[in-house]
XYZ file of C-alpha atoms in Angstrom:
692
model
C -5.575 17.429 30.447
C -7.788 20.436 29.530
C -8.158 21.123 25.723
C -10.054 24.465 24.920
C -12.220 23.906 21.772
C -14.191 26.265 19.804
C -17.843 26.647 20.941
C -18.966 25.321 17.772
C -22.138 23.120 17.149
C -21.245 20.138 15.055
C -23.319 18.837 12.038
C -26.298 16.674 12.476
C -26.765 14.109 10.112
C -30.365 13.357 8.770
C -31.959 10.247 9.976
C -33.652 7.918 7.298
C -33.985 4.745 8.818
C -33.071 1.679 6.306
C -34.102 -1.963 7.214
C -31.589 -4.529 6.549
C -32.558 -8.271 7.077
C -30.295 -11.142 6.403
C -30.142 -14.448 8.432
C -33.439 -13.600 10.546
C -31.396 -10.786 11.950
C -33.023 -7.217 11.676
C -30.695 -4.222 11.694
C -32.007 -0.483 11.310
C -29.366 1.979 9.412
C -30.080 5.426 9.660
C -27.182 6.919 7.660
C -27.435 4.177 4.964
C -29.015 6.971 2.563
C -25.216 8.129 2.521
C -24.317 5.749 0.093
C -26.172 8.015 -2.847
C -23.491 10.251 -4.167
C -22.186 8.085 -6.961
C -25.126 6.204 -7.435
C -26.998 9.697 -8.373
C -30.318 8.991 -6.089
C -32.477 11.929 -4.572
C -30.083 12.221 -1.647
C -26.886 13.097 -3.720
C -27.146 16.722 -2.999
C -27.720 16.022 0.824
C -24.505 13.999 0.822
C -22.163 16.817 -0.730
C -24.037 19.616 1.803
C -23.404 17.203 4.852
C -19.512 16.787 3.871
C -19.241 20.318 3.320
C -20.858 20.970 6.941
C -18.486 18.420 8.387
C -15.338 20.203 6.801
C -16.627 23.450 7.968
C -16.825 22.056 11.544
C -13.530 20.893 11.215
C -12.290 24.093 9.962
C -13.552 26.051 12.698
C -12.523 23.412 15.469
C -8.873 23.429 14.226
C -8.693 27.265 13.725
C -6.353 27.789 16.445
C -3.941 25.366 15.014
C -3.676 27.021 11.516
C -0.485 29.018 12.652
C 0.879 25.633 13.734
C -0.047 23.419 10.880
C 1.822 26.223 8.481
C 4.829 25.802 10.729
C 4.400 22.190 10.676
C 3.963 22.355 6.698
C 6.877 24.481 6.039
C 9.106 22.739 8.597
C 8.208 19.312 6.741
C 8.912 20.511 3.382
C 11.971 22.350 4.120
C 13.576 18.964 5.220
C 12.553 17.395 1.559
C 15.433 18.271 -1.227
C 13.377 19.799 -3.830
C 15.937 19.628 -6.733
C 16.856 16.106 -7.038
C 17.367 12.694 -9.199
C 16.349 9.047 -8.470
C 19.587 6.804 -8.980
C 19.765 5.775 -12.924
C 18.971 2.342 -13.552
C 20.298 0.815 -16.769
C 17.749 -1.047 -19.269
C 18.135 -2.260 -23.087
C 21.076 0.305 -23.551
C 19.736 3.386 -21.700
C 20.171 4.730 -18.395
C 16.487 5.632 -16.938
C 15.906 8.036 -13.598
C 13.151 10.941 -12.417
C 14.343 14.263 -11.359
C 12.538 16.664 -9.469
C 12.726 20.535 -9.764
C 12.809 23.670 -7.258
C 9.114 24.378 -6.223
C 7.864 21.632 -8.527
C 4.908 19.025 -7.380
C 5.633 16.370 -9.584
C 8.647 15.225 -11.509
C 10.277 14.344 -15.016
C 11.025 11.122 -16.704
C 14.214 11.109 -18.249
C 16.782 8.687 -19.943
C 20.670 8.931 -21.404
C 21.855 6.456 -24.009
C 24.578 4.089 -23.154
C 26.430 6.744 -21.009
C 25.450 8.794 -17.836
C 27.410 11.534 -19.795
C 25.163 11.406 -22.788
C 22.592 13.962 -23.666
C 19.695 13.869 -21.606
C 15.903 12.917 -23.096
C 13.004 14.388 -21.030
C 10.544 11.378 -21.699
C 7.449 12.659 -19.891
C 7.270 16.041 -18.082
C 4.734 15.006 -15.123
C 4.964 18.710 -13.848
C 3.559 19.898 -17.318
C 1.122 17.240 -17.592
C -0.318 18.162 -14.287
C -1.195 21.556 -14.814
C -4.391 23.197 -13.744
C -5.667 19.961 -12.516
C -6.454 19.164 -9.154
C -5.362 15.384 -9.090
C -2.964 13.969 -11.323
C -1.274 10.493 -11.276
C 0.824 8.486 -13.873
C -0.201 4.820 -13.544
C 3.136 3.660 -14.923
C 5.122 3.287 -18.289
C 6.905 1.048 -20.412
C 9.282 1.499 -23.124
C 8.984 -0.677 -26.634
C 11.875 -3.215 -27.231
C 13.205 -1.023 -30.181
C 13.396 1.957 -27.631
C 11.530 4.360 -29.809
C 7.788 4.041 -28.115
C 6.675 4.963 -24.402
C 3.494 3.608 -23.040
C 2.284 5.253 -20.352
C -1.059 5.855 -18.363
C -2.715 8.803 -16.481
C -5.600 9.110 -13.947
C -6.876 12.932 -13.346
C -9.954 11.720 -11.165
C -8.190 9.326 -8.320
C -10.548 6.523 -9.017
C -7.490 4.515 -10.379
C -8.666 4.027 -13.676
C -6.112 4.758 -15.863
C -6.198 5.839 -19.727
C -3.116 4.197 -21.691
C -1.554 6.570 -24.119
C 1.600 6.236 -26.675
C 4.345 8.597 -27.311
C 6.812 8.248 -30.244
C 9.997 9.066 -28.530
C 11.745 10.216 -31.911
C 9.064 12.977 -32.893
C 7.538 13.582 -29.415
C 3.963 12.831 -31.216
C 1.306 11.484 -29.063
C -0.118 8.703 -31.127
C -3.903 8.396 -31.696
C -4.132 4.973 -29.535
C -6.042 5.848 -26.361
C -7.054 2.779 -24.136
C -9.263 4.022 -21.157
C -10.741 1.985 -17.853
C -7.440 0.181 -17.401
C -5.338 -0.836 -14.319
C -2.675 1.500 -15.696
C 0.188 -0.619 -16.814
C 1.257 -1.762 -20.314
C 3.521 -4.791 -21.260
C 5.145 -4.466 -24.952
C 5.288 -7.741 -27.051
C 8.735 -8.305 -28.761
C 7.011 -6.626 -32.234
C 7.155 -3.280 -30.846
C 3.528 -2.754 -31.489
C 1.275 -5.228 -29.526
C 0.186 -3.885 -26.069
C -1.070 -6.429 -23.485
C -3.220 -4.669 -20.309
C -5.682 -5.077 -17.707
C -9.072 -3.650 -18.212
C -11.234 -2.821 -15.232
C -14.933 -3.255 -14.672
C -16.553 0.059 -14.943
C -18.671 -0.414 -11.678
C -16.731 -2.767 -9.422
C -13.780 -1.520 -10.733
C -12.216 -5.131 -10.522
C -9.461 -6.206 -12.881
C -11.712 -8.268 -15.032
C -10.022 -9.028 -18.511
C -6.587 -9.100 -20.020
C -6.353 -7.356 -23.659
C -4.276 -7.107 -26.404
C -4.055 -4.259 -28.369
C -2.600 -3.534 -31.683
C -1.088 0.253 -32.617
C -2.715 2.265 -34.958
C -6.048 0.443 -34.050
C -9.155 1.387 -32.217
C -9.483 0.299 -28.483
C -12.805 -0.972 -29.713
C -11.298 -3.707 -31.716
C -9.164 -4.776 -28.553
C -8.993 -8.751 -28.491
C -9.770 -10.283 -24.904
C -6.908 -12.675 -24.341
C -7.739 -13.644 -20.779
C -11.344 -13.318 -18.861
C -11.234 -13.998 -15.295
C -14.366 -15.864 -14.155
C -13.651 -15.449 -10.627
C -14.471 -12.261 -8.865
C -12.551 -12.700 -5.852
C -9.388 -12.985 -7.809
C -6.847 -9.823 -9.126
C -5.431 -10.205 -12.273
C -2.536 -8.503 -14.069
C -0.026 -8.884 -17.005
C 3.702 -8.485 -17.088
C 6.897 -9.467 -18.772
C 9.831 -11.663 -17.223
C 13.388 -10.038 -17.094
C 15.032 -11.652 -19.762
C 12.323 -10.396 -21.833
C 11.261 -14.018 -23.392
C 7.705 -14.426 -21.690
C 4.515 -12.513 -21.474
C 3.046 -13.714 -17.833
C -0.939 -13.167 -17.078
C -1.459 -13.929 -13.071
C -4.470 -14.366 -11.372
C -4.434 -14.203 -7.577
C -6.792 -14.494 -4.620
C -6.014 -14.572 -1.063
C -5.798 -18.690 -1.311
C -5.078 -19.621 -4.832
C -3.565 -18.421 -8.033
C -2.858 -19.463 -11.412
C 0.034 -17.919 -14.379
C -0.506 -18.519 -17.801
C 2.606 -17.492 -20.117
C 3.181 -16.783 -24.019
C 6.193 -16.413 -25.670
C 6.829 -12.589 -26.460
C 7.515 -13.041 -30.147
C 4.474 -14.513 -30.574
C 1.956 -11.915 -29.406
C -1.195 -13.482 -31.468
C -0.194 -16.613 -30.039
C -2.448 -18.690 -27.267
C -1.539 -18.253 -23.655
C -0.821 -21.791 -21.776
C -1.609 -22.203 -18.246
C 1.249 -23.060 -16.441
C -0.300 -25.029 -13.743
C -3.909 -24.956 -13.486
C -5.222 -23.332 -9.965
C -5.731 -25.658 -7.061
C -7.287 -24.991 -3.630
C -5.155 -23.174 -1.075
C -2.003 -23.094 -3.513
C -0.147 -19.794 -4.421
C 2.495 -19.723 -6.710
C 4.657 -17.222 -8.677
C 6.810 -18.029 -11.700
C 10.364 -16.805 -12.756
C 11.848 -18.021 -15.778
C 16.116 -18.625 -15.829
C 17.916 -19.465 -19.043
C 17.279 -23.389 -18.678
C 14.185 -23.771 -16.400
C 11.482 -22.081 -14.494
C 11.575 -21.328 -10.505
C 8.269 -21.666 -8.696
C 7.678 -19.675 -5.445
C 4.548 -21.792 -3.793
C 3.200 -22.512 -0.952
C 2.273 -25.975 -1.890
C 2.577 -28.216 1.396
C 4.691 -25.088 2.585
C 3.004 -22.484 4.847
C 6.090 -20.261 4.524
C 6.425 -20.750 0.892
C 9.403 -22.892 -0.892
C 11.173 -22.550 -4.230
C 10.905 -25.267 -6.573
C 12.271 -25.887 -10.085
C 10.539 -27.210 -13.269
C 11.747 -27.855 -17.027
C 10.646 -25.122 -19.631
C 8.516 -27.674 -21.467
C 6.712 -29.296 -18.540
C 5.417 -26.670 -15.850
C 2.622 -28.484 -14.187
C 3.117 -29.511 -10.479
C 4.022 -33.272 -10.790
C 7.359 -31.927 -12.705
C 8.387 -29.630 -9.701
C 11.493 -30.593 -7.877
C 12.650 -28.881 -4.807
C 15.003 -26.013 -5.033
C 14.792 -24.248 -1.826
C 13.300 -26.386 1.127
C 10.488 -25.021 3.300
C 11.763 -23.581 6.450
C 9.363 -23.257 9.551
C 11.275 -20.016 10.595
C 11.752 -18.355 7.210
C 9.227 -16.708 5.257
C 10.282 -16.773 1.375
C 8.678 -13.717 -0.031
C 9.933 -13.567 -3.684
C 13.106 -14.029 -5.751
C 15.016 -11.947 -8.004
C 16.589 -13.842 -11.329
C 19.888 -13.227 -12.777
C 21.932 -15.329 -15.117
C 24.323 -16.849 -12.411
C 22.293 -15.959 -9.134
C 18.863 -15.611 -7.559
C 18.380 -13.177 -4.616
C 15.959 -14.526 -2.215
C 13.721 -12.103 -0.262
C 12.896 -13.635 2.880
C 11.652 -12.618 6.481
C 13.400 -14.233 9.819
C 12.182 -13.031 13.272
C 10.041 -10.240 12.043
C 12.663 -8.694 9.948
C 13.307 -8.542 6.455
C 16.571 -10.262 4.870
C 18.329 -10.831 1.283
C 19.875 -14.202 0.745
C 22.271 -15.030 -2.160
C 22.486 -17.893 -4.174
C 25.193 -18.585 -6.497
C 23.445 -21.030 -9.263
C 27.057 -21.950 -10.680
C 28.542 -23.607 -6.865
C 25.053 -23.786 -5.097
C 26.893 -21.904 -2.378
C 24.313 -19.250 -0.275
C 25.185 -15.993 2.036
C 23.188 -13.339 3.493
C 23.778 -9.788 3.824
C 24.722 -8.305 6.981
C 22.758 -4.794 8.522
C 23.797 -4.281 12.115
C 20.771 -2.480 13.368
C 17.975 -3.497 15.920
C 14.939 -2.746 13.358
C 15.304 -1.976 9.597
C 13.827 -2.731 6.327
C 15.813 -3.986 3.509
C 14.147 -4.727 -0.217
C 15.353 -5.345 -3.750
C 15.516 -2.029 -5.609
C 15.252 -1.528 -9.469
C 16.935 -4.378 -11.145
C 16.284 -4.820 -14.685
C 19.334 -6.317 -16.024
C 19.745 -9.949 -16.193
C 22.983 -10.803 -17.228
C 24.976 -8.870 -14.313
C 26.422 -9.996 -11.050
C 25.583 -6.692 -9.284
C 22.022 -6.410 -7.204
C 20.949 -3.291 -6.249
C 18.925 -3.183 -3.070
C 17.310 -0.421 -0.810
C 17.878 -0.387 3.030
C 16.143 1.996 5.669
C 15.667 1.935 9.463
C 13.530 4.408 11.553
C 16.711 6.556 12.117
C 18.744 5.682 8.696
C 17.421 7.548 5.801
C 16.306 5.612 2.674
C 19.378 4.438 0.929
C 20.377 2.623 -2.082
C 23.272 0.135 -2.499
C 24.846 -1.981 -5.426
C 25.825 -5.152 -3.938
C 28.407 -7.529 -6.308
C 27.232 -10.564 -5.386
C 30.737 -12.341 -6.407
C 33.120 -10.087 -4.503
C 30.515 -9.344 -1.632
C 31.214 -5.794 -2.067
C 28.747 -3.433 -1.221
C 28.747 0.456 -2.684
C 26.388 2.883 -1.093
C 24.876 4.963 -4.453
C 22.734 7.705 -2.718
C 21.037 8.037 0.901
C 18.435 10.271 0.833
C 19.384 13.740 1.974
C 17.531 15.431 5.105
C 17.735 19.480 4.666
C 18.321 21.608 7.445
C 20.618 19.117 9.047
C 19.814 15.720 10.430
C 21.838 13.774 13.120
C 21.298 10.257 13.252
C 22.986 9.779 16.629
C 20.316 11.989 18.090
C 17.495 9.322 17.852
C 17.456 5.928 18.998
C 15.614 3.060 17.316
C 14.598 0.170 19.436
C 12.486 -3.302 18.919
C 10.732 -4.815 21.825
C 7.871 -7.257 22.331
C 4.542 -7.012 24.147
C 2.650 -10.276 25.176
C -0.792 -10.395 23.940
C -3.761 -11.703 25.829
C -3.151 -15.018 24.397
C 0.516 -15.200 25.402
C 1.703 -14.405 21.733
C 4.858 -12.039 21.458
C 4.105 -8.986 19.314
C 6.944 -7.190 17.955
C 6.865 -3.375 18.235
C 9.643 -1.004 16.656
C 10.191 2.546 18.257
C 12.075 5.472 17.750
C 12.590 8.460 19.937
C 14.949 11.450 20.062
C 17.728 11.228 22.795
C 16.925 12.308 26.236
C 13.085 11.560 25.962
C 12.536 10.283 29.301
C 10.855 6.713 30.087
C 9.127 7.877 33.039
C 5.462 7.669 31.238
C 5.753 11.415 30.679
C 6.465 11.327 27.047
C 3.271 11.450 24.395
C 3.518 8.149 22.176
C 1.868 7.853 18.538
C 1.133 4.452 17.936
C 0.795 3.009 14.299
C -0.441 -0.295 12.905
C -2.402 -1.746 9.847
C -2.895 -5.472 10.503
C -4.465 -6.972 7.460
C -4.074 -8.768 3.746
C -0.485 -10.070 4.999
C 0.836 -6.639 4.248
C 4.200 -5.934 6.718
C 4.723 -2.490 8.335
C 8.237 -2.406 8.578
C 10.312 0.164 10.283
C 11.261 2.977 7.321
C 12.420 6.580 7.999
C 10.464 9.465 7.697
C 11.506 12.945 7.533
C 7.799 14.345 8.508
C 8.080 12.185 11.162
C 10.958 14.205 12.984
C 8.385 16.836 13.422
C 6.807 14.573 16.311
C 9.980 13.303 17.652
C 11.759 16.770 18.014
C 8.482 17.417 20.122
C 8.927 14.553 22.368
C 7.199 11.880 20.832
C 8.002 8.275 21.015
C 7.071 6.801 17.549
C 5.899 3.158 17.607
C 4.683 0.354 15.164
C 2.736 -2.270 16.366
C 3.565 -5.525 14.128
C 0.459 -7.000 14.690
C -1.192 -10.120 13.379
C -3.029 -9.872 10.432
C 0.140 -8.538 8.725
C 2.852 -11.375 7.716
C 5.867 -9.689 9.889
C 6.219 -13.182 11.437
C 5.623 -15.617 8.934
C 2.283 -16.779 6.986
C 0.977 -18.098 10.165
C 0.970 -14.549 11.426
C -1.226 -13.590 8.741
C -3.508 -16.626 9.024
C -4.122 -15.755 12.500
C -5.519 -12.293 11.811
C -7.833 -12.728 9.137
C -11.367 -14.348 8.739
C -12.610 -15.739 11.904
C -9.639 -15.033 13.773
C -9.698 -11.292 13.141
C -10.043 -10.114 16.758
C -6.602 -10.906 17.354
C -5.518 -7.972 15.045
C -7.615 -5.410 17.388
C -6.698 -7.240 20.840
C -2.967 -7.335 19.940
C -3.056 -3.536 19.390
C -4.784 -2.825 22.624
C -2.117 -5.291 24.291
C 0.944 -3.211 22.593
C -0.956 -0.156 23.937
C -0.875 -1.353 27.338
C 2.408 -2.661 27.492
C 3.980 0.789 26.127
C 1.877 2.253 29.176
C 3.286 -0.404 31.415
C 6.899 -0.010 30.164
C 6.636 3.707 30.934
C 7.291 4.840 27.595
C 3.975 6.805 27.640
C 0.879 6.950 30.244
C -2.713 7.099 29.884
C -3.886 10.293 28.843
C -0.574 10.412 26.422
C -1.139 7.654 24.004
C -2.500 8.130 20.513
C -3.359 5.671 17.931
C -3.348 5.808 13.924
C -4.177 3.880 11.096
C -5.751 4.121 7.691
C -7.881 1.966 5.219
C -7.884 -1.276 6.791
C -5.695 0.218 9.453
C -8.868 2.661 9.864
C -10.941 -0.578 10.644
C -8.394 -1.256 13.146
C -9.037 2.142 14.664
C -12.702 2.091 14.749
C -12.596 -1.522 16.471
C -10.061 -0.660 19.124
C -11.922 2.515 19.975
C -15.408 0.232 20.911
C -13.136 -2.472 22.865
C -11.083 0.189 24.905
C -11.999 3.525 24.345
C -10.154 4.521 27.733
C -6.872 3.835 26.317
C -6.572 6.298 23.821
C -6.401 10.405 24.297
C -6.643 10.781 20.217
C -6.874 8.798 17.523
C -6.635 9.622 13.517
C -8.279 7.106 11.459
C -7.380 7.722 7.436
C -9.880 6.429 4.875
C -11.313 3.975 7.317
C -13.094 0.686 6.142
C -15.618 0.826 8.988
C -18.995 -0.417 7.403
C -17.702 -4.085 7.170
C -20.940 -5.751 6.999
C -22.809 -3.408 4.544
C -19.899 -3.265 2.598
C -19.263 -6.921 2.360
C -22.736 -7.432 1.445
C -22.901 -5.178 -1.667
C -21.146 -6.500 -4.632
C -21.306 -3.277 -6.659
C -18.849 -1.683 -4.463
C -15.359 -1.762 -5.873
C -13.377 -4.599 -4.160
C -16.075 -6.449 -2.243
C -15.875 -9.623 -3.720
C -12.095 -9.693 -3.515
C -12.131 -9.635 0.197
C -14.365 -12.766 0.834
C -11.114 -14.527 1.664
C -10.075 -11.864 3.803
C -12.977 -10.870 5.900
C -15.438 -13.686 4.745
C -18.679 -13.665 2.835
C -21.530 -12.346 4.929
C -24.029 -14.115 2.701
C -22.787 -17.065 5.071
C -24.332 -17.001 8.585
C -21.390 -17.666 10.291
C -18.919 -14.844 8.709
C -22.101 -12.092 8.984
C -21.997 -12.983 12.801
C -18.693 -12.843 13.231
C -17.890 -9.736 11.201
C -20.853 -8.100 12.696
C -19.592 -8.624 16.110
C -16.258 -6.520 15.361
C -17.536 -4.264 12.635
C -16.899 -0.428 13.857
C -20.200 0.988 12.770
C -22.132 -1.993 13.935
C -20.910 -1.777 17.494
C -21.281 1.898 18.715
C -22.566 2.293 22.059
C -23.385 5.018 24.379
C -20.125 5.696 25.893
C -16.938 8.066 26.083
C -15.012 7.672 23.092
C -11.654 9.112 22.568
C -10.817 12.601 20.324
C -11.084 11.186 16.897
C -9.775 12.877 13.577
C -11.407 11.072 10.625
C -10.001 11.704 7.066
C -11.770 10.568 3.639
C -12.111 11.578 0.033
C -15.102 11.925 -2.104
C -13.464 9.854 -5.106
C -11.894 7.198 -3.040
C -11.903 3.906 -4.939
C -10.796 1.567 -1.954
C -12.817 2.618 0.669
C -15.792 4.713 -0.540
C -16.314 8.196 1.260
C -19.432 7.106 2.834
C -18.197 4.530 5.231
C -16.338 7.145 7.421
C -19.141 9.750 6.716
C -21.865 7.227 8.202
C -19.616 6.015 11.260
C -18.921 9.918 12.424
C -22.459 10.796 11.710
C -23.403 7.575 13.952
C -20.824 7.973 16.695
C -21.865 11.587 17.363
C -25.305 10.910 17.590
C -24.644 7.930 20.032
C -21.275 8.992 22.151
C -21.410 10.375 25.588
C -18.642 13.159 26.516
C -17.362 15.948 25.457
C -14.497 14.813 23.466
C -14.586 15.831 19.796
C -15.053 13.931 16.548
C -13.962 15.541 13.359
C -14.271 14.688 9.838
C -12.340 15.961 6.919
C -13.116 14.952 3.378
C -11.088 15.897 0.363
C -13.564 17.019 -2.178
C -10.928 16.546 -5.051
C -9.191 13.403 -4.165
C -9.391 9.598 -3.319
C -7.845 6.662 -1.405
C -4.190 7.923 -1.729
C -4.801 11.579 -1.003
C -3.517 14.520 -2.779
C -1.333 13.714 -5.574
C 1.469 16.374 -5.479
C 4.761 15.519 -3.528
C 4.046 18.537 -1.036
C 0.274 18.590 -0.625
C 0.105 15.404 1.264
C 2.045 17.538 3.894
C -0.823 19.645 4.557
C -2.822 16.531 5.301
C -0.307 15.593 7.627
C 0.163 19.080 9.294
C -3.503 18.640 10.223
C -3.323 15.269 11.561
C -0.099 16.429 13.659
C -1.757 19.752 14.764
C -4.841 17.761 16.008
C -2.542 15.582 18.289
C -0.148 18.245 19.399
C -3.302 20.187 20.291
C -4.727 17.444 22.609
C -1.301 17.086 24.143
C -1.029 20.941 24.994
C 1.739 21.350 22.402
C 1.281 24.774 20.774
C 4.699 25.431 18.677
């Protein structure tokens, strides 16, 4: 297919050779200087100039699509109900909900006392707080046990460093307390004046310490109650649903540890629940008379054990829900008389209800080929009702209440799609591709009725495939813009996620990472062979670690894809994993390996997209990033694009779009992100020859 692009010259990045020598291996990196912006070195200004030149080039190349981008934006925005409210949830005497208003980018956090007909209190007006700021994110909020104070956190830079403040809900006054460089959440002790929070390292941005703050004092006086010595672990602090305990959790990829404290004794000493053990993960849920523990101790797909409130270590653990080879236990929600188990069977999510009184169990039934179900906000402990969310690729996001005694479910709300949406006009399917090694890889698909399965349809294939994160089939109003233009949309549930159980994750990480990439390629080939699409009409998309996937598959099978969108991509694996000053690096050793180890170095070098660029034809490529990205630094995609452009053959385009105001998650407003989506869709529509 012939696509006409403007006759514009792409930027050529400066070449400044930098030599890396490790394990006797010498590598010359011509674009290492691009790391310099945050280090404020000599090349700091050159970095900005280069990124701006790339942005100007992208704007020129995409100029002809601007009317289409504007149409796509309006079309996607018009499907969103601007004036809306979330389903209220009840906690400690109040109903809480968020509401959005016509023309506003953000939302308001509200509550009503005791009754939904009571007067409305606006606790935070996020629209007002964000005025005049290019980026604004609320990290979270929590209400004191006496309902009089609200701790909340704010990030205005998009580095995920949040400042915690406290508001008096009776007077509206913002207290003088100001806690900087936090993960964002604040946990109240029972005394209404003590807050526990997670503090971050200013350079690596790692969650490093749990601190205790007393209202009315300076943050300089805050006491460190926990200091994580293992820089491969993430830490956090929270409160149990029954409000009795403060929990500190430290977790890496392979092991974890929980500490606990009576919420009535904030100045007390945290006790270790069970000292960390090699290759053992566990999480703790308190009931009235015992603790439940979800763990993979001799149970790859996790099991649930119980232990007395005063004897918490492993020798006291007794089996509560046994390990099953075909079912992954993902978590539990506790209630006074019930436990709700979130499971995964044959690649699909499931909720199982266990009655604590008579030990009977039953599953919820949903009746679609591919769907996603998950526990929603369940703040009440003494209730027979569990709230859950449900969606599929054709079913808009829905919230249900389910009575665990009567087994009645009540639809409280379904996402409204403005402009009309008829679920019957779309088809969702689930199929399996056979991978190179014989493994069956699930694929979820959606398309509009009447779409021909003769290879003529364009297909947009998405995947992630890392950290055990499962990409479940969900509904998207924005995606309708593609489906209504004849696209098939597919999700490849490749190894590295956890869709098919814990082994699925184990088989797509560390020294088996290559399976993630070959699975995706095999899914693409399967979709062509089965006439969902054809070569020349297949498009791929992934972001962050899914951007690594994009970089790997265009090196391994460049001819398969007509166009690829790689968002905030992790593509310079070796260099990033060698630099411990970069946020997240040390946390990731158990995911990718530590390149200071020769075997790990050689393996990750064998697939790292940046290291494996060759003089060959690559597919058309749109790469997006954010200058302030704290997860995948801007220089990874910038270096990757520069090297690709200097090395590749052929006339296919490479475009880089850097958001100079935002970070990893993109724009913060509820409509701004649609401009990015409109650019991405316009890129593949142009490649497909669709102009309206």
